[in-house]
Amino acid sequence: MPRSDLIDYSPHHPSPSAKLPNASNLILIDNYDSFTWNVYQYLVLEGASVTVYRNDETTVQQLIDQKPTQLVVSPGPGHPDNDAGVSCEAISYFSGKIPVLGVCMGEQCIFKVFGGRVDVTGEILHGKTSPLRHDNKGVYAGLPQDLPVTRYHSLAGTHATLPHCLEVSSWIASGPDGGKGIIMGVRHKTLLVEGVQFHPESILTAEGRSMLKNFLHMHGGTWAENAALQHQMSMEPQVNGLNPVLSKESKANAKTNSFGGKVSILDEIYRRRRQAVEAQKDIPSQRLSDLQELFDLGLSPPQISFPVRLRSSPYSLSLMAEIKRASPSKGPIAMNICAPAQARKYAMAGASLISVLTEPEWFKGSLDDLRAVRQSLQGLRHRPAVLRKEFIFDEYQILEARLAGADTILLIVKMLDASTLERLYAYSRTLGMEPLVEVNNIEEMDIAVKLGAEVIGVNNRNLTSFEVDLETTSRLLNKVPPSTIVCALSGISGPEDVRAYKSHGVKGVLVGEALMRSSNVKSFVSNLLGPSIDRGDSNVRSKLLVKICGTRTPEAARVAIEAGADMVGIILVEGRSRCVNLELASDISEVVHQTSRPHKFRNFKAPQKDSSMAVEYFEHTAGYFRHPDRALLVGVFQNQPIDHILAQQQLLNLDAVQLHGSEPVEWASLIPVPVIRRFATTDPGVGTRGYHSLPLLDSATGGTGKLLDMEPVRKLMEQDTGLRVILAGGLNIGNVVDRLNELRDLRGQVIAVDVSSGVEHEGSQSHEKIRSFIHAAKGIS
C-alpha cells in the first residue's frame, strides 16, 4: 500500500512558461545521475533553453566558448573530489560572472571549491523527505518554512569547515530549539552562487519548481549586481508580460547604481576590514602599544628599498608577482597554494617584488602568509621586495606589516581622504617603507603626484565595477614626473598585454591570477616579459668540490692540495682518533695557506657585472668554498664551547668551521667565517637559510665509514630544490661515482663530497688513495 503521508508535487500536465530571454543559453553539467533529466525538465518548464554536458565529455574552455547565461551543476553519485569531472573547475571559473546553482553533488562541489570539506553526515537517506528550514532569500524567496524536501545523500558540507565566504542558506532543524543541523544549502556572500543539498526536482519536494524559477530570474555575477539589475528591470516596461532584456548600457549602469547609490565590493570589504582591525587592536599582545614595543626592540626583519629593487630588474619591465588565492571578481583561483613555496618560485623567476594579499575573507590571505613569504626569502642574494597588499586605513596595519617583514605597503587613493592618505604615507616612510600608491583615474593620479609618491601603481581594474581596462595605465602616464616609477596593475595575463607598456615607459607590471594558475612560473615569466637582460650565472653548473677530512700531517695536506682538493679538514676534538694537537694543526695551516693548487684545478671566474636575478641562498654560499688558487682549511668541532671555537679559528687562521655535534644552528651567525654543519637526513633545520653556509649529510658522527642511505637524501632534495649539500658517509674510491649517480637528476644539488676513512689504509691516510679519490670525484660531470 502506498504511504498516505507522501504527496506527489510533480507538475501534472504542466503548462510551460514563456521563454526567458535572460536564460537563453543555460548549461547543465550532468554528473551521471538519473535526476539530471528532472532538473532539465523543471528548468525548461520555467522558460530556460538548456544544453546538457556530461562531466567528463567537455572542458571548461568549451563551456566558456558557449557563452552560457547560467550554470547548473546536477546531482551525482560519489564524492566531489573524485567523481565530479569538470564541475568544480567550471564553478570556479563562472563564479562571479553568471548565476551558478549546484544541486546535491553540485552543492558539495561549491562547498569544496570555496575551501570547505565534504564529509559523511552520520545518516544515509535515499528517497526520504525532511522538513527544510531556510533564510527566505535567494532560491527560497517567498517560500514557507518546513517544506518537505527529498534527500538522497550520505555526504554533506560540514559546519566546522564552512568557508568564511559562504553562508548556510537552508538546514534540517536540530534539537528542541530548531537549531541548524545538517547543512542543506549554502550561498556565497558576495558572488551569485547558490547550492542545495536536497533534490528540488523530486516529485516529493514541495515548491521545487518555484526554487528553480527563483534561480532563473536572477541576473549578473554578484548579489549586488543582481539587486541592481532587478531594480533596473522594475523601472523598465514589460513586453508581452515578460521582463525586458536589458541593454549593455543598462547592465553597466546597474553594476554601479543600485537604488540611487553605488554598489561597490570595495565598500563592503573596507567596512569588514575596519571591524576586524578594531577588534584585533583590543587583544592583549596585539594592541598598538604592544606592536610598538616589538618594533622598538628591533624585532622587525631587515628590509630593502622597494624603489631601488624595482629599478634593478633582470627584465626590461620589473615583475611584481602576486600571491592571491581568490578574488571578489574571479572567486577561487588557487586555494591550496603554499605561499612561501610560491614566493620562492617567483624570486627564482626574476620577480623584483612579491605582493602578498593579506585580506582573509575575499582574497583568502593572511598576515601569516606575508610572514612566511618573508622567511622563505631569507638569505637570497638579490631577494625581491615584499609588499603587503591590503586595504590599509590605519597606522596599526602598517606597523604590523613592517613587523611581519614587509618592505612596502599599498595605499589606495580611492578609499582614503586626503589627510588620511598623507598621514599614512608619512608614517610608512618613518618605518623605512616607501609605499606603493594606487590610482585609477586622472584625479587620483594628481593626488598621488602631489603627495610625492616615488612609486605609483595604476589599477587597470575599476574597484567599483571590477571591470578591466588595460589602457588605463597608458592614459595616465603623461601626468607623472620622469623620476616617478609607474607600474601597471591588474588584468595582465600575456605578452600582448604588456607590449605597449614597454614602449610607453611603464617600469613594472603586477601579475597575479595568471601566475597563480601557471604550471611553470619561469616559462610563463619568460614568455610574458621576454628573455632576461641580465641572466646572471646561477644556472652554470660548477665542478664538484672535494674535501679531504681527518688530515693529520702537513705532507698529506700538500698531497691533497696538489691533487686538486678544494678543502682540507682537521679534527680539533680532543679524544677523537684523528684529532691533531695545536702544533701539528699550525703546521698544516701553514701548508694549506702557502701551497697553491695546480693551474688546472684553480677556480678561475671571469669578472661579471652583478646580476639582479635572485640567487638561492645555498647556491650563493657554496661560492664561499671556491677559492681561486688554493685549498681552504676547515676546522672540525663537536659540542665545544663557542668561545673555544672562536679562539681556535683565529689562532689557526681557519677558512671555515665545521660543527659536527648538536650545536645550535644560530651559532653559525656568531662565527666570522663560513660554517659547515653536520646533519642526519632526519634532523630538522637542514635547509634553514641564513645560518650555516652548507649542510653536510653524514650517516653517523663522522669517520666511521658507515654508508649513508641515499633514499632520504633524494627526498630532502625533492622537497627543497634550492637545497645544496656536502655529501659524506662511507665514501671511497670505489663508490663515490655510483653514490652520486644514485641521485640521478638531483646530483647537481651536491656541491661537494667529504671523505675521511675512505682514503685511509690501516688507520693512516694513504697518499695514493687521496690522489685516486680526488681524481675519481673530479671526473664526475
Tab-separated table of N, CA and C in Angstrom, residues 224 227-228 231 253-254 256-263:
chain	number	residue	atom	x	y	z
A	224	ALA	N	25.063	41.898	-5.415
A	224	ALA	CA	24.876	43.342	-5.570
A	224	ALA	C	24.446	43.675	-6.992
A	227	ALA	N	20.799	42.655	-7.452
A	227	ALA	CA	19.854	43.614	-6.873
A	227	ALA	C	19.711	44.840	-7.766
A	228	ALA	N	20.846	45.307	-8.296
A	228	ALA	CA	20.802	46.487	-9.148
A	228	ALA	C	20.060	46.208	-10.448
A	231	HIS	N	16.362	45.972	-9.859
A	231	HIS	CA	15.800	47.315	-9.717
A	231	HIS	C	15.669	47.975	-11.084
A	253	ASN	N	25.180	50.248	-16.101
A	253	ASN	CA	24.693	51.200	-15.096
A	253	ASN	C	24.272	50.476	-13.830
A	254	ALA	N	23.670	49.302	-14.000
A	254	ALA	CA	23.209	48.549	-12.833
A	254	ALA	C	24.347	48.123	-11.949
A	256	THR	N	26.870	49.839	-11.234
A	256	THR	CA	27.375	50.958	-10.434
A	256	THR	C	26.268	51.720	-9.739
A	257	ASN	N	25.023	51.437	-10.062
A	257	ASN	CA	23.924	52.160	-9.445
A	257	ASN	C	22.871	51.204	-8.940
A	258	SER	N	22.609	51.270	-7.674
A	258	SER	CA	21.588	50.414	-7.080
A	258	SER	C	20.750	51.262	-6.136
A	259	PHE	N	19.476	51.443	-6.490
A	259	PHE	CA	18.568	52.243	-5.667
A	259	PHE	C	19.139	53.637	-5.436
A	260	GLY	N	19.756	54.177	-6.514
A	260	GLY	CA	20.269	55.540	-6.447
A	260	GLY	C	21.639	55.655	-5.850
A	261	GLY	N	22.245	54.573	-5.377
A	261	GLY	CA	23.571	54.637	-4.752
A	261	GLY	C	24.532	53.706	-5.443
A	262	LYS	N	25.815	53.777	-5.106
A	262	LYS	CA	26.830	52.961	-5.754
A	262	LYS	C	26.935	51.594	-5.092
A	263	VAL	N	27.031	50.583	-5.928
A	263	VAL	CA	27.267	49.225	-5.450
A	263	VAL	C	28.751	48.938	-5.597
